[in-house]
Amino acid sequence: MPETRDFETDQMLSLLAEALRSGPGSPQWHEAIRMLRAQPPGVQADEYQLLCDARERLESGKSYRSIRAGNGFTRKLMQSMSKTGGEKRWFTPASLVLLLAMGVMLAVIAGVAVMIHQGGKSSDKAGAEGLNQIRFTTSVIPTTRFDTPPTTLPSGWRSVGTLPIIIRNGLKPGPMPPATEPSTALLDDRYLYRVGGIVSAASFPADLPIQMDLSFRVSKANDELWVQAFVCDHPLLSGAAEPHGIVCQIKQDEATVFLGGRAEAHGQKVPLNQEFSLRLTVDRAQAIIECNGQRLYAGPQPLDSAMPHYVGVRFVRQVDSKADRPDRPDRFESWVTLLSAGVQKP
């Protein structure tokens, strides 16, 4: 068994230790190899033993022993980080972790909200498309042409409002009555507007899909007389701002959809001096409104599902003494005309 060498006094072992610390290719490594090869033959035989002794000495050397955290090291480190110089820090490690957790939670909530919103849109679209697939083949109020005889209001409809309605080459507003005439439920302000029209004589169950087909002609684009086709849960709607109304308004030469008093779609132009169509399709939850074959709106509707539905058409005429000509009480007559109306169910 080879003799034990003294690491502290043996120059060769010290040199080998430095070589091993520095690694292959270092000057210390080359110097150690040179000295080993220069040893007498008997001593060279112990080359591998020298290397083993040097390696063992390195592993047990005091300056190369492993250092591990003691008890309470992490707690003390965190405390020292959060209390630098005795000053309070707003962003401590704990608060940073809390902020990160809150950020993750907000991201998750936002993602769920987007999914619900998109899911709601898909559901609305699917519901409207389901309504669009229904075939309305049964007449509830037969389609009537008002520009041909007879000149009386057909069964299934009744007139409402303080603005008189006449049937002469179509259904239209008649001469304006005196402004001091008592108002009715259809009158928003008897000194500003008068409203009159027709409404279905009977109501329809809320769960019964219905479709109202209308045709109009507008001969003059103006803001003194306009027309509204509506579906409501009360037979005497006073205007587009009703809380539960579905209204398609033709004013000037533009069609606008109101749901519960709020404009949902507008910008569809209607042709002047030409007949154009308007269709309102409604069930318990959905509505589709089309003008001249172009879809204006498709989606949820605001009617009370516990209340029956009414359909109708009303004319709104501005009261302006300066604009009214005593010699032409019928000057508004041909501006907006309802040419036909009918209601169907599946």
CSV table of C-alpha atoms in Angstrom, one decimal:
chain,number,residue,atom,x,y,z
A,1,MET,CA,0.0,0.0,0.0
A,2,PRO,CA,1.5,3.4,-1.0
A,3,GLU,CA,2.6,5.6,1.8
A,4,THR,CA,0.4,8.5,2.7
A,5,ARG,CA,1.7,11.8,1.5
A,6,ASP,CA,1.7,15.1,3.3
A,7,PHE,CA,-0.5,17.4,1.3
A,8,GLU,CA,0.7,20.6,3.0
A,9,THR,CA,4.5,19.9,2.5
A,10,ASP,CA,4.5,17.9,-0.7
A,11,GLN,CA,5.2,20.3,-3.6
A,12,MET,CA,4.0,17.8,-6.2
A,13,LEU,CA,0.6,17.3,-4.5
A,14,SER,CA,0.1,21.1,-4.2
A,15,LEU,CA,0.9,21.5,-7.9
A,16,LEU,CA,-1.5,18.8,-8.9
A,17,ALA,CA,-4.2,20.4,-6.7
A,18,GLU,CA,-3.7,23.7,-8.5
A,19,ALA,CA,-3.8,21.9,-11.8
A,20,LEU,CA,-7.1,20.2,-11.0
A,21,ARG,CA,-8.6,23.4,-9.8
A,22,SER,CA,-7.6,25.3,-13.0
A,23,GLY,CA,-8.7,22.5,-15.3
A,24,PRO,CA,-7.2,20.9,-18.4
A,25,GLY,CA,-5.4,23.3,-20.7
A,26,SER,CA,-4.5,25.8,-18.0
A,27,PRO,CA,-0.8,26.7,-17.3
A,28,GLN,CA,-1.0,25.0,-14.0
A,29,TRP,CA,-2.2,21.8,-15.7
A,30,HIS,CA,0.7,21.8,-18.2
A,31,GLU,CA,3.2,22.6,-15.5
A,32,ALA,CA,2.0,19.6,-13.4
A,33,ILE,CA,2.1,17.3,-16.4
A,34,ARG,CA,5.7,18.4,-17.2
A,35,MET,CA,6.9,17.8,-13.6
A,36,LEU,CA,5.2,14.4,-13.5
A,37,ARG,CA,7.0,13.3,-16.7
A,38,ALA,CA,10.3,14.6,-15.3
A,39,GLN,CA,10.1,12.4,-12.2
A,40,PRO,CA,12.5,9.4,-11.9
A,41,PRO,CA,11.0,6.1,-13.3
A,42,GLY,CA,10.2,4.7,-9.9
A,43,VAL,CA,8.3,7.8,-8.9
A,44,GLN,CA,6.3,8.0,-12.2
A,45,ALA,CA,4.7,4.8,-11.2
A,46,ASP,CA,2.9,6.6,-8.5
A,47,GLU,CA,1.4,9.2,-11.0
A,48,TYR,CA,-2.1,7.9,-10.7
A,49,GLN,CA,-1.9,7.6,-6.9
A,50,LEU,CA,-0.8,11.2,-6.8
A,51,LEU,CA,-3.8,12.3,-8.8
A,52,CYS,CA,-6.2,10.3,-6.5
A,53,ASP,CA,-4.6,11.8,-3.4
A,54,ALA,CA,-4.9,15.3,-4.9
A,55,ARG,CA,-8.5,14.8,-5.8
A,56,GLU,CA,-9.5,13.5,-2.4
A,57,ARG,CA,-7.7,16.4,-0.8
A,58,LEU,CA,-9.7,18.8,-3.0
A,59,GLU,CA,-13.0,17.3,-2.1
A,60,SER,CA,-12.3,17.6,1.6
A,61,GLY,CA,-10.6,21.0,1.4
A,62,LYS,CA,-12.1,23.7,3.7
A,63,SER,CA,-12.2,26.3,1.0
A,64,TYR,CA,-14.3,24.0,-1.3
A,65,ARG,CA,-16.9,22.6,1.1
A,66,SER,CA,-20.5,23.1,0.1
A,67,ILE,CA,-22.6,25.8,1.7
A,68,ARG,CA,-26.2,25.3,2.5
A,69,ALA,CA,-28.9,27.6,3.9
A,70,GLY,CA,-29.5,27.2,7.6
A,71,ASN,CA,-32.8,27.3,9.5
A,72,GLY,CA,-34.8,30.5,9.0
A,73,PHE,CA,-32.6,31.6,6.1
A,74,THR,CA,-35.5,32.2,3.7
A,75,ARG,CA,-37.6,34.1,6.3
A,76,LYS,CA,-34.7,36.3,7.3
A,77,LEU,CA,-33.8,37.0,3.6
A,78,MET,CA,-37.4,38.0,2.8
A,79,GLN,CA,-37.5,40.3,5.9
A,80,SER,CA,-34.3,42.0,4.9
A,81,MET,CA,-35.6,42.5,1.4
A,82,SER,CA,-38.8,44.1,2.6
A,83,LYS,CA,-37.0,46.3,5.2
A,84,THR,CA,-34.1,47.9,3.4
A,85,GLY,CA,-32.8,50.8,5.4
A,86,GLY,CA,-35.8,50.7,7.8
A,87,GLU,CA,-38.0,52.3,5.1
A,88,LYS,CA,-41.4,50.9,4.1
A,89,ARG,CA,-41.5,49.6,0.5
A,90,TRP,CA,-44.8,49.5,-1.4
A,91,PHE,CA,-43.8,46.6,-3.6
A,92,THR,CA,-42.8,43.8,-1.3
A,93,PRO,CA,-42.4,40.3,-2.6
A,94,ALA,CA,-45.7,39.3,-0.9
A,95,SER,CA,-47.5,42.2,-2.6
A,96,LEU,CA,-45.9,41.3,-5.9
A,97,VAL,CA,-47.2,37.8,-5.6
A,98,LEU,CA,-50.7,39.2,-4.7
A,99,LEU,CA,-50.7,41.5,-7.7
A,100,LEU,CA,-49.7,38.6,-10.0
A,101,ALA,CA,-52.5,36.5,-8.6
A,102,MET,CA,-55.0,39.3,-9.1
A,103,GLY,CA,-53.8,39.8,-12.7
A,104,VAL,CA,-54.4,36.1,-13.4
A,105,MET,CA,-57.9,36.2,-11.9
A,106,LEU,CA,-58.8,39.3,-13.9
A,107,ALA,CA,-57.5,37.7,-17.1
A,108,VAL,CA,-59.6,34.6,-16.4
A,109,ILE,CA,-62.7,36.7,-15.7
A,110,ALA,CA,-62.2,38.7,-18.9
A,111,GLY,CA,-61.9,35.6,-20.9
A,112,VAL,CA,-65.1,34.1,-19.4
A,113,ALA,CA,-66.9,37.4,-20.1
A,114,VAL,CA,-65.8,37.4,-23.7
A,115,MET,CA,-66.9,33.8,-24.1
A,116,ILE,CA,-70.3,34.5,-22.6
A,117,HIS,CA,-70.7,37.6,-24.8
A,118,GLN,CA,-69.8,35.8,-27.9
A,119,GLY,CA,-72.0,32.9,-26.9
A,120,GLY,CA,-74.9,35.3,-26.3
A,121,LYS,CA,-74.4,36.7,-29.8
A,122,SER,CA,-74.3,33.3,-31.3
A,123,SER,CA,-77.5,32.3,-29.4
A,124,ASP,CA,-79.2,35.5,-30.6
A,125,LYS,CA,-78.2,34.8,-34.2
A,126,ALA,CA,-79.3,31.2,-33.9
A,127,GLY,CA,-82.7,32.2,-32.4
A,128,ALA,CA,-83.3,34.8,-35.2
A,129,GLU,CA,-82.3,32.3,-37.9
A,130,GLY,CA,-84.7,29.8,-36.3
A,131,LEU,CA,-87.5,32.4,-36.6
A,132,ASN,CA,-86.4,33.1,-40.2
A,133,GLN,CA,-87.0,29.4,-41.1
A,134,ILE,CA,-90.6,29.4,-40.1
A,135,ARG,CA,-93.1,29.4,-42.9
A,136,PHE,CA,-96.0,31.8,-42.4
A,137,THR,CA,-98.8,30.2,-44.4
A,138,THR,CA,-102.0,31.0,-42.5
A,139,SER,CA,-103.6,34.4,-42.8
A,140,VAL,CA,-104.7,36.0,-39.6
A,141,ILE,CA,-105.6,39.4,-41.1
A,142,PRO,CA,-106.0,39.0,-44.8
A,143,THR,CA,-103.7,41.2,-47.0
A,144,THR,CA,-105.7,44.2,-48.1
A,145,ARG,CA,-104.8,46.7,-50.9
A,146,PHE,CA,-105.8,50.1,-49.7
A,147,ASP,CA,-105.3,51.7,-53.1
A,148,THR,CA,-108.3,49.8,-54.6
A,149,PRO,CA,-111.9,49.6,-53.4
A,150,PRO,CA,-113.4,49.2,-50.9
A,151,THR,CA,-112.7,52.6,-49.2
A,152,THR,CA,-113.6,51.4,-45.7
A,153,LEU,CA,-111.3,49.8,-43.1
A,154,PRO,CA,-111.4,46.0,-43.5
A,155,SER,CA,-112.2,43.7,-40.6
A,156,GLY,CA,-109.2,42.8,-38.4
A,157,TRP,CA,-108.1,46.4,-38.0
A,158,ARG,CA,-109.4,49.4,-36.0
A,159,SER,CA,-108.4,53.0,-36.1
A,160,VAL,CA,-106.8,54.8,-33.2
A,161,GLY,CA,-105.5,58.3,-32.4
A,162,THR,CA,-106.5,61.9,-32.9
A,163,LEU,CA,-105.0,62.3,-36.4
A,164,PRO,CA,-107.8,61.2,-38.8
A,165,ILE,CA,-107.1,58.4,-41.2
A,166,ILE,CA,-108.7,58.2,-44.7
A,167,ILE,CA,-108.6,55.6,-47.4
A,168,ARG,CA,-108.2,57.3,-50.8
A,169,ASN,CA,-105.7,55.8,-53.2
A,170,GLY,CA,-104.2,54.2,-50.1
A,171,LEU,CA,-104.5,54.6,-46.4
A,172,LYS,CA,-103.1,58.0,-45.3
A,173,PRO,CA,-103.6,60.8,-42.7
A,174,GLY,CA,-106.6,63.1,-43.4
A,175,PRO,CA,-107.0,66.9,-42.7
A,176,MET,CA,-105.6,68.1,-39.4
A,177,PRO,CA,-108.2,68.7,-36.7
A,178,PRO,CA,-108.1,71.8,-34.5
A,179,ALA,CA,-105.1,71.9,-32.1
A,180,THR,CA,-107.4,72.5,-29.2
A,181,GLU,CA,-109.2,69.1,-29.6
A,182,PRO,CA,-108.8,66.9,-26.5
A,183,SER,CA,-105.8,64.5,-26.6
A,184,THR,CA,-105.9,60.7,-26.5
A,185,ALA,CA,-103.4,58.1,-25.4
A,186,LEU,CA,-101.7,58.3,-28.8
A,187,LEU,CA,-101.0,62.0,-28.5
A,188,ASP,CA,-97.5,62.8,-27.2
A,189,ASP,CA,-98.2,66.6,-27.0
A,190,ARG,CA,-101.2,67.9,-28.7
A,191,TYR,CA,-99.5,71.2,-29.5
A,192,LEU,CA,-96.6,69.5,-31.2
A,193,TYR,CA,-97.7,66.3,-32.8
A,194,ARG,CA,-100.8,64.3,-33.6
A,195,VAL,CA,-100.8,60.6,-34.1
A,196,GLY,CA,-103.3,58.3,-35.8
A,197,GLY,CA,-103.3,54.9,-37.4
A,198,ILE,CA,-104.6,51.4,-37.4
A,199,VAL,CA,-104.0,48.5,-35.0
A,200,SER,CA,-105.0,44.9,-35.0
A,201,ALA,CA,-108.5,44.6,-33.5
A,202,ALA,CA,-107.5,41.4,-31.6
A,203,SER,CA,-104.3,40.6,-29.8
A,204,PHE,CA,-102.0,37.6,-30.5
A,205,PRO,CA,-100.5,35.3,-27.9
A,206,ALA,CA,-96.9,36.1,-27.1
A,207,ASP,CA,-95.8,32.6,-27.9
A,208,LEU,CA,-97.4,32.7,-31.4
A,209,PRO,CA,-95.0,33.8,-34.2
A,210,ILE,CA,-96.5,36.4,-36.4
A,211,GLN,CA,-95.5,38.2,-39.5
A,212,MET,CA,-96.8,41.5,-40.7
A,213,ASP,CA,-96.3,42.5,-44.4
A,214,LEU,CA,-96.8,46.1,-45.4
A,215,SER,CA,-96.1,48.2,-48.5
A,216,PHE,CA,-95.8,52.0,-48.6
A,217,ARG,CA,-95.1,54.9,-51.0
A,218,VAL,CA,-93.3,58.0,-50.0
A,219,SER,CA,-93.7,60.9,-52.4
A,220,LYS,CA,-91.9,63.6,-50.4
A,221,ALA,CA,-89.0,63.3,-48.0
A,222,ASN,CA,-89.8,65.6,-45.0
A,223,ASP,CA,-89.7,65.8,-41.2
A,224,GLU,CA,-93.3,67.0,-40.8
A,225,LEU,CA,-95.0,63.7,-41.5
A,226,TRP,CA,-93.7,60.1,-41.0
A,227,VAL,CA,-95.0,56.6,-40.5
A,228,GLN,CA,-94.2,53.8,-38.0
A,229,ALA,CA,-94.9,50.1,-38.3
A,230,PHE,CA,-95.0,48.5,-34.9
A,231,VAL,CA,-95.5,45.4,-32.8
A,232,CYS,CA,-96.2,46.2,-29.1
A,233,ASP,CA,-97.7,44.7,-25.9
A,234,HIS,CA,-100.3,47.5,-25.7
A,235,PRO,CA,-102.6,48.7,-28.4
A,236,LEU,CA,-102.0,52.4,-27.9
A,237,LEU,CA,-98.3,53.1,-28.3
A,238,SER,CA,-97.7,56.8,-28.3
A,239,GLY,CA,-94.3,56.8,-30.0
A,240,ALA,CA,-91.0,55.2,-30.7
A,241,ALA,CA,-89.8,55.8,-27.1
A,242,GLU,CA,-92.2,53.3,-25.6
A,243,PRO,CA,-90.4,50.8,-23.2
A,244,HIS,CA,-91.7,47.7,-24.8
A,245,GLY,CA,-92.2,48.6,-28.5
A,246,ILE,CA,-90.7,47.2,-31.7
A,247,VAL,CA,-90.9,50.1,-34.3
A,248,CYS,CA,-89.7,50.5,-37.8
A,249,GLN,CA,-90.0,54.2,-38.7
A,250,ILE,CA,-89.9,55.7,-42.1
A,251,LYS,CA,-89.0,59.3,-41.8
A,252,GLN,CA,-87.6,61.5,-44.6
A,253,ASP,CA,-86.4,58.7,-47.0
A,254,GLU,CA,-84.7,56.5,-44.3
A,255,ALA,CA,-85.8,53.5,-42.3
A,256,THR,CA,-84.9,53.3,-38.6
A,257,VAL,CA,-85.5,50.4,-36.2
A,258,PHE,CA,-86.3,51.2,-32.5
A,259,LEU,CA,-86.4,48.6,-29.8
A,260,GLY,CA,-87.7,49.8,-26.4
A,261,GLY,CA,-87.2,53.4,-27.5
A,262,ARG,CA,-83.6,53.0,-28.6
A,263,ALA,CA,-82.5,53.2,-32.2
A,264,GLU,CA,-80.9,49.8,-33.1
A,265,ALA,CA,-80.5,50.1,-36.9
A,266,HIS,CA,-80.7,53.0,-39.3
A,267,GLY,CA,-79.4,54.2,-42.7
A,268,GLN,CA,-81.5,52.0,-45.0
A,269,LYS,CA,-82.8,54.3,-47.8
A,270,VAL,CA,-86.3,53.9,-49.2
A,271,PRO,CA,-87.1,54.8,-52.8
A,272,LEU,CA,-89.3,57.9,-53.4
A,273,ASN,CA,-92.4,57.7,-55.5
A,274,GLN,CA,-92.1,54.0,-55.6
A,275,GLU,CA,-93.8,51.2,-53.7
A,276,PHE,CA,-91.6,49.4,-51.2
A,277,SER,CA,-92.1,46.6,-48.7
A,278,LEU,CA,-91.7,46.4,-45.0
A,279,ARG,CA,-91.9,43.1,-43.0
A,280,LEU,CA,-91.9,42.6,-39.2
A,281,THR,CA,-91.5,39.0,-38.0
A,282,VAL,CA,-91.8,38.4,-34.2
A,283,ASP,CA,-92.0,35.5,-31.7
A,284,ARG,CA,-91.8,35.4,-28.0
A,285,ALA,CA,-88.1,36.3,-27.9
A,286,GLN,CA,-86.8,37.3,-31.3
A,287,ALA,CA,-87.6,39.8,-34.1
A,288,ILE,CA,-86.6,40.2,-37.7
A,289,ILE,CA,-87.3,43.5,-39.6
A,290,GLU,CA,-86.8,43.8,-43.3
A,291,CYS,CA,-87.2,46.7,-45.7
A,292,ASN,CA,-87.4,46.0,-49.5
A,293,GLY,CA,-85.9,42.5,-48.9
A,294,GLN,CA,-82.9,44.0,-46.9
A,295,ARG,CA,-82.6,42.9,-43.3
A,296,LEU,CA,-82.5,45.8,-41.0
A,297,TYR,CA,-82.4,43.9,-37.7
A,298,ALA,CA,-82.4,40.3,-36.4
A,299,GLY,CA,-82.1,39.5,-32.7
A,300,PRO,CA,-83.8,39.7,-29.3
A,301,GLN,CA,-86.8,41.9,-28.9
A,302,PRO,CA,-88.0,43.8,-25.8
A,303,LEU,CA,-91.7,42.8,-25.6
A,304,ASP,CA,-93.1,41.4,-22.3
A,305,SER,CA,-93.4,37.7,-22.9
A,306,ALA,CA,-96.3,37.6,-20.5
A,307,MET,CA,-98.4,40.1,-22.5
A,308,PRO,CA,-100.2,39.6,-25.8
A,309,HIS,CA,-99.0,41.3,-28.9
A,310,TYR,CA,-100.6,43.9,-31.1
A,311,VAL,CA,-99.5,45.0,-34.6
A,312,GLY,CA,-100.3,48.2,-36.5
A,313,VAL,CA,-99.3,51.3,-38.4
A,314,ARG,CA,-99.4,54.9,-37.2
A,315,PHE,CA,-98.8,58.2,-38.8
A,316,VAL,CA,-97.1,61.0,-36.9
A,317,ARG,CA,-97.8,64.6,-38.1
A,318,GLN,CA,-96.1,67.7,-36.8
A,319,VAL,CA,-98.5,70.5,-35.7
A,320,ASP,CA,-97.2,73.8,-37.0
A,321,SER,CA,-99.6,76.6,-37.7
A,322,LYS,CA,-97.1,78.4,-39.9
A,323,ALA,CA,-96.7,75.3,-42.1
A,324,ASP,CA,-100.5,74.5,-42.3
A,325,ARG,CA,-102.2,76.3,-45.2
A,326,PRO,CA,-105.9,77.0,-44.7
A,327,ASP,CA,-106.5,76.7,-48.4
A,328,ARG,CA,-104.8,73.3,-48.6
A,329,PRO,CA,-105.9,71.2,-45.6
A,330,ASP,CA,-104.9,68.1,-47.5
A,331,ARG,CA,-101.4,69.1,-48.4
A,332,PHE,CA,-99.9,66.3,-46.3
A,333,GLU,CA,-102.2,63.7,-47.8
A,334,SER,CA,-100.0,62.2,-50.5
A,335,TRP,CA,-96.6,62.5,-48.8
A,336,VAL,CA,-96.7,59.0,-47.0
A,337,THR,CA,-99.2,56.3,-48.0
A,338,LEU,CA,-99.9,52.8,-46.7
A,339,LEU,CA,-100.7,50.7,-49.8
A,340,SER,CA,-101.3,47.2,-48.3
A,341,ALA,CA,-101.2,45.4,-45.0
A,342,GLY,CA,-101.7,41.8,-43.8
A,343,VAL,CA,-100.7,39.5,-40.9
A,344,GLN,CA,-99.8,35.8,-41.1
A,345,LYS,CA,-99.0,33.0,-38.7
A,346,PRO,CA,-97.4,29.5,-39.3
